Amino acid sequence: MFINLIHANLTTDKLGRKIEHFLRTDSTNNDAQELALDGAEEGTLVIADHQTSGKGRDGRKWLSVAGKSLTISIILKPGMHSYFTGWFPLMAGVAVREALAGLGLNSGLKWPNDILYLGKKLGGILCESSLKGHRLEQMIMGIGLNVNENENDLFDSTQATSYFLSTLRTIQPELVIAGILNKLEPLYRQMQDSQDFTTVKKLWTEHCCHIQKSVTFTSKNESQSGIFIGLDDRGAALVNIHNITKTYHSGDIHFLN
Ligand code: BTN
């Protein structure tokens, strides 16, 4: 990874101005947490060329391929009320989607943290927060994206895809990283300055793969089917089940493409 190439393509004030680059590490989210404990400033970006024990949502593993997958974490210090925590993975998803669109790939979003292309998983987000009272003191925003993997690199190419497999072009991961941070910073600033989530909500909903579609929601070992109708003011999922709107703050969605 060429850190200079990231810096040369950044238009941000804060995000990614400081970069911690690891050739090999267990999890960039863990590294970011340690760096934040040691006083790393807001916007610090952690990058691994090879992440060996990546963490996914709900205790799952996140697999990546040395030199081909993108594994990054961003240290944020939002300071806002924890009521808004649910917006962070959605905001990250929007930033990744917009960055990829700028690089010629029109991906979609799945609640709460997936980036998809033609129904296959292209990337995922893992946001880990620390509170001080009701304030969101720290948010580690971890992003894993399949970039230059071919079919043999992926654990299951019927379920997952990469930028390369979707566009038949390889790309310098540095450009993807700079693109993500450039899209993320204005969204984050708007959210932090004025608790205004309208842009994230609009962009997320516009590119949601399952809006107004029949979905099955699994949460705490319980499954229910209904129509996904959108997001509430906390970024929670609203699902219409037999004409009653149910709100989900966590869980997994399944839907037919
Ligand atoms: C998911 O889809 O379950 C979320 C996957 C998040 C993976 C990223 S890779 C960079 C960061 N470090 C981690 O250990 N996990 C996240």
Short mmCIF file of C-alpha atoms and ligand atoms in Angstrom, two decimals:
data_model
loop_
_atom_site.label_atom_id
_atom_site.label_comp_id
_atom_site.label_asym_id
_atom_site.label_seq_id
_atom_site.Cartn_x
_atom_site.Cartn_y
_atom_site.Cartn_z
CA MET A 1 0.00 0.00 0.00
CA PHE A 2 1.34 3.42 -0.94
CA ILE A 3 0.34 5.88 1.77
CA ASN A 4 1.52 8.84 -0.35
CA LEU A 5 -0.96 7.88 -3.05
CA ILE A 6 -3.81 7.98 -0.51
CA HIS A 7 -2.72 11.39 0.73
CA ALA A 8 -2.36 12.71 -2.82
CA ASN A 9 -6.00 11.84 -3.51
CA LEU A 10 -7.56 13.05 -0.26
CA THR A 11 -9.75 16.16 -0.16
CA THR A 12 -10.54 15.83 3.57
CA ASP A 13 -9.56 18.08 6.47
CA LYS A 14 -9.45 15.43 9.15
CA LEU A 15 -10.18 11.91 7.97
CA GLY A 16 -7.09 10.01 6.90
CA ARG A 17 -4.68 12.90 7.53
CA LYS A 18 -2.94 10.58 9.98
CA ILE A 19 -2.44 7.00 8.80
CA GLU A 20 -1.21 3.95 10.72
CA HIS A 21 -0.17 1.30 8.22
CA PHE A 22 0.39 -2.35 9.20
CA LEU A 23 1.78 -4.91 6.77
CA ARG A 24 0.14 -7.67 8.80
CA THR A 25 -2.16 -7.54 11.78
CA ASP A 26 -5.02 -9.46 13.41
CA SER A 27 -7.76 -6.82 13.13
CA THR A 28 -7.58 -3.16 12.18
CA ASN A 29 -10.55 -2.52 14.49
CA ASN A 30 -8.52 -3.88 17.42
CA ASP A 31 -5.52 -1.78 16.40
CA ALA A 32 -7.70 1.32 16.10
CA GLN A 33 -9.09 0.68 19.57
CA GLU A 34 -5.59 0.45 21.05
CA LEU A 35 -4.41 3.54 19.20
CA ALA A 36 -7.46 5.47 20.41
CA LEU A 37 -6.69 4.40 23.99
CA ASP A 38 -3.19 5.81 23.47
CA GLY A 39 -4.72 9.13 22.42
CA ALA A 40 -4.85 8.86 18.62
CA GLU A 41 -6.67 11.84 17.15
CA GLU A 42 -10.04 11.78 15.45
CA GLY A 43 -9.82 10.83 11.81
CA THR A 44 -6.82 8.51 12.24
CA LEU A 45 -6.98 5.77 9.64
CA VAL A 46 -5.68 2.25 10.26
CA ILE A 47 -4.81 0.12 7.23
CA ALA A 48 -3.64 -3.47 6.98
CA ASP A 49 -2.19 -5.04 3.85
CA HIS A 50 -2.90 -8.43 5.42
CA GLN A 51 -5.53 -8.82 8.12
CA THR A 52 -5.35 -12.28 9.67
CA SER A 53 -8.28 -12.37 12.15
CA GLY A 54 -10.82 -9.92 10.82
CA LYS A 55 -13.99 -9.48 12.85
CA GLY A 56 -17.43 -9.43 11.24
CA ARG A 57 -20.78 -8.52 12.72
CA ASP A 58 -22.27 -10.69 15.50
CA GLY A 59 -19.01 -12.47 16.28
CA ARG A 60 -18.57 -13.73 12.72
CA LYS A 61 -15.17 -13.89 11.00
CA TRP A 62 -14.18 -11.61 8.15
CA LEU A 63 -11.83 -13.23 5.65
CA SER A 64 -9.50 -11.21 3.49
CA VAL A 65 -6.72 -11.87 1.01
CA ALA A 66 -3.28 -10.33 1.48
CA GLY A 67 -2.73 -7.44 -0.92
CA LYS A 68 -6.12 -7.86 -2.65
CA SER A 69 -8.72 -7.02 0.01
CA LEU A 70 -9.21 -3.64 1.58
CA THR A 71 -9.27 -3.67 5.39
CA ILE A 72 -9.40 -0.31 7.13
CA SER A 73 -10.68 1.27 10.34
CA ILE A 74 -11.33 4.92 11.08
CA ILE A 75 -11.22 6.42 14.57
CA LEU A 76 -14.12 8.82 15.18
CA LYS A 77 -14.98 10.76 18.32
CA PRO A 78 -18.58 11.79 17.61
CA GLY A 79 -19.51 13.17 21.04
CA MET A 80 -23.21 13.07 20.14
CA HIS A 81 -26.00 11.22 21.93
CA SER A 82 -25.84 7.43 21.68
CA TYR A 83 -29.43 7.53 20.35
CA PHE A 84 -27.84 8.04 16.91
CA THR A 85 -25.44 5.06 16.99
CA GLY A 86 -27.44 3.14 14.38
CA TRP A 87 -26.67 5.72 11.68
CA PHE A 88 -22.93 5.02 11.65
CA PRO A 89 -22.85 1.75 9.67
CA LEU A 90 -25.44 3.21 7.28
CA MET A 91 -23.31 6.32 6.78
CA ALA A 92 -20.22 4.19 6.15
CA GLY A 93 -22.16 2.09 3.63
CA VAL A 94 -23.27 5.23 1.79
CA ALA A 95 -19.70 6.56 1.69
CA VAL A 96 -18.37 3.26 0.31
CA ARG A 97 -21.18 3.07 -2.26
CA GLU A 98 -20.63 6.63 -3.43
CA ALA A 99 -16.87 6.11 -3.66
CA LEU A 100 -17.33 2.95 -5.74
CA ALA A 101 -19.85 4.74 -7.97
CA GLY A 102 -17.16 7.37 -8.62
CA LEU A 103 -14.87 4.52 -9.68
CA GLY A 104 -17.40 3.03 -12.09
CA LEU A 105 -19.19 0.44 -9.94
CA ASN A 106 -22.82 1.00 -9.06
CA SER A 107 -23.35 -1.09 -5.91
CA GLY A 108 -26.34 -1.38 -3.57
CA LEU A 109 -26.88 -1.42 0.18
CA LYS A 110 -28.41 -3.99 2.49
CA TRP A 111 -29.48 -3.11 6.03
CA PRO A 112 -27.58 -2.51 8.19
CA ASN A 113 -24.01 -2.93 7.02
CA ASP A 114 -23.60 -4.68 3.67
CA ILE A 115 -22.49 -3.47 0.28
CA LEU A 116 -23.80 -5.70 -2.51
CA TYR A 117 -23.42 -6.04 -6.23
CA LEU A 118 -26.07 -8.05 -8.07
CA GLY A 119 -27.04 -9.72 -4.79
CA LYS A 120 -23.50 -10.75 -3.85
CA LYS A 121 -21.56 -9.32 -0.95
CA LEU A 122 -18.85 -6.86 -1.94
CA GLY A 123 -18.13 -5.49 1.52
CA GLY A 124 -19.23 -5.05 5.10
CA ILE A 125 -18.98 -2.56 7.93
CA LEU A 126 -18.28 -3.19 11.60
CA CYS A 127 -18.82 -0.18 13.86
CA GLU A 128 -17.74 -0.56 17.48
CA SER A 129 -18.61 2.22 19.89
CA SER A 130 -17.64 3.28 23.42
CA LEU A 131 -19.94 5.43 25.52
CA LYS A 132 -19.38 7.94 28.26
CA GLY A 133 -22.77 8.19 29.93
CA HIS A 134 -25.15 8.71 27.01
CA ARG A 135 -22.47 10.24 24.80
CA LEU A 136 -20.81 8.39 21.94
CA GLU A 137 -17.25 9.00 23.00
CA GLN A 138 -15.57 6.86 20.38
CA MET A 139 -16.59 5.01 17.26
CA ILE A 140 -14.30 2.63 15.42
CA MET A 141 -15.62 2.34 11.90
CA GLY A 142 -14.22 -0.80 10.27
CA ILE A 143 -14.65 -1.36 6.55
CA GLY A 144 -13.85 -4.56 4.69
CA LEU A 145 -14.14 -4.54 0.92
CA ASN A 146 -13.33 -7.14 -1.71
CA VAL A 147 -11.27 -5.25 -4.26
CA ASN A 148 -8.95 -7.24 -6.52
CA GLU A 149 -9.90 -10.83 -5.62
CA ASN A 150 -10.62 -13.36 -8.34
CA GLU A 151 -13.11 -16.23 -7.95
CA ASN A 152 -10.58 -18.59 -6.36
CA ASP A 153 -9.66 -16.02 -3.73
CA LEU A 154 -13.20 -15.75 -2.41
CA PHE A 155 -14.51 -18.19 0.18
CA ASP A 156 -17.79 -18.60 -1.72
CA SER A 157 -18.08 -16.84 -5.06
CA THR A 158 -21.81 -17.65 -5.27
CA GLN A 159 -22.34 -15.33 -2.28
CA ALA A 160 -19.47 -12.87 -2.57
CA THR A 161 -17.92 -10.75 -5.28
CA SER A 162 -15.17 -8.15 -5.66
CA TYR A 163 -14.62 -4.87 -7.53
CA PHE A 164 -12.48 -6.79 -10.02
CA LEU A 165 -15.07 -9.55 -10.61
CA SER A 166 -17.85 -6.96 -10.99
CA THR A 167 -16.06 -4.60 -13.38
CA LEU A 168 -13.33 -6.84 -14.87
CA ARG A 169 -10.85 -4.12 -13.96
CA THR A 170 -8.30 -4.10 -11.16
CA ILE A 171 -7.97 -0.93 -9.17
CA GLN A 172 -5.42 0.64 -6.87
CA PRO A 173 -6.86 0.21 -3.35
CA GLU A 174 -5.36 3.59 -2.41
CA LEU A 175 -7.88 5.29 -4.74
CA VAL A 176 -10.75 3.40 -3.15
CA ILE A 177 -9.62 4.37 0.35
CA ALA A 178 -9.24 8.07 -0.54
CA GLY A 179 -12.63 7.98 -2.27
CA ILE A 180 -14.33 6.52 0.81
CA LEU A 181 -12.84 9.12 3.17
CA ASN A 182 -13.66 11.97 0.75
CA LYS A 183 -17.31 10.89 0.69
CA LEU A 184 -17.46 10.11 4.41
CA GLU A 185 -16.18 13.40 5.79
CA PRO A 186 -19.03 15.72 4.65
CA LEU A 187 -21.66 13.20 5.74
CA TYR A 188 -20.01 12.84 9.14
CA ARG A 189 -19.62 16.60 9.57
CA GLN A 190 -23.29 17.21 8.80
CA MET A 191 -24.26 14.51 11.26
CA GLN A 192 -21.95 15.80 13.99
CA ASP A 193 -22.64 19.52 13.58
CA SER A 194 -26.41 19.42 13.30
CA GLN A 195 -27.54 15.89 14.05
CA ASP A 196 -28.86 16.02 10.51
CA PHE A 197 -29.23 12.58 8.96
CA THR A 198 -31.31 13.56 5.93
CA THR A 199 -28.54 13.11 3.35
CA VAL A 200 -27.52 9.71 4.71
CA LYS A 201 -31.15 8.61 4.91
CA LYS A 202 -31.91 9.79 1.38
CA LEU A 203 -28.81 8.25 -0.23
CA TRP A 204 -29.13 5.03 1.75
CA THR A 205 -32.81 4.59 0.86
CA GLU A 206 -32.18 5.43 -2.80
CA HIS A 207 -29.63 2.64 -3.06
CA CYS A 208 -31.18 0.08 -0.73
CA CYS A 209 -31.51 -3.27 -2.56
CA HIS A 210 -34.62 -4.35 -0.65
CA ILE A 211 -36.72 -1.22 -0.25
CA GLN A 212 -40.46 -2.04 -0.58
CA LYS A 213 -39.49 -5.70 -1.05
CA SER A 214 -40.52 -8.76 0.88
CA VAL A 215 -37.81 -9.61 3.43
CA THR A 216 -37.35 -12.12 6.20
CA PHE A 217 -35.93 -10.60 9.34
CA THR A 218 -34.05 -12.81 11.78
CA SER A 219 -33.34 -11.39 15.18
CA LYS A 220 -32.61 -13.30 18.41
CA ASN A 221 -33.47 -16.66 16.76
CA GLU A 222 -36.86 -15.39 15.64
CA SER A 223 -37.80 -14.99 11.98
CA GLN A 224 -40.59 -12.83 10.58
CA SER A 225 -41.43 -11.82 7.04
CA GLY A 226 -42.81 -8.52 5.83
CA ILE A 227 -42.18 -5.56 3.54
CA PHE A 228 -39.09 -3.44 4.25
CA ILE A 229 -40.44 0.11 4.24
CA GLY A 230 -37.41 2.17 5.28
CA LEU A 231 -35.49 3.70 8.18
CA ASP A 232 -36.69 5.48 11.31
CA ASP A 233 -35.01 8.54 12.89
CA ARG A 234 -32.35 6.31 14.49
CA GLY A 235 -31.51 4.34 11.35
CA ALA A 236 -33.47 1.31 12.59
CA ALA A 237 -35.24 -0.88 10.02
CA LEU A 238 -38.99 -0.51 9.59
CA VAL A 239 -40.78 -3.63 8.41
CA ASN A 240 -44.47 -3.88 7.70
CA ILE A 241 -45.72 -7.23 9.01
CA HIS A 242 -49.45 -7.86 8.45
CA ASN A 243 -50.07 -4.09 8.35
CA ILE A 244 -48.22 -3.44 11.60
CA THR A 245 -44.90 -1.60 11.44
CA LYS A 246 -42.19 -3.35 13.40
CA THR A 247 -38.90 -1.60 14.25
CA TYR A 248 -35.65 -3.58 14.26
CA HIS A 249 -32.46 -2.19 15.78
CA SER A 250 -30.45 -5.33 15.00
CA GLY A 251 -30.83 -8.55 13.08
CA ASP A 252 -30.25 -10.08 9.66
CA ILE A 253 -32.27 -9.61 6.52
CA HIS A 254 -32.86 -12.18 3.82
CA PHE A 255 -34.56 -11.34 0.57
CA LEU A 256 -34.96 -12.72 -2.89
CA ASN A 257 -33.27 -10.70 -5.62
C1 BTN B 1 -19.56 -7.79 8.33
O1 BTN B 1 -20.00 -7.78 7.17
O2 BTN B 1 -19.89 -8.66 9.15
C2 BTN B 1 -18.61 -6.70 8.74
C3 BTN B 1 -17.21 -6.96 8.26
C4 BTN B 1 -16.24 -5.86 8.69
C5 BTN B 1 -14.81 -6.22 8.36
C6 BTN B 1 -13.85 -5.09 8.59
S1 BTN B 1 -12.28 -5.39 7.84
C7 BTN B 1 -11.61 -4.01 8.67
C8 BTN B 1 -12.19 -4.00 10.07
N1 BTN B 1 -11.39 -4.83 10.97
C9 BTN B 1 -12.07 -5.89 11.40
O3 BTN B 1 -11.61 -6.76 12.17
N2 BTN B 1 -13.30 -5.90 10.87
C10 BTN B 1 -13.54 -4.74 10.03
#
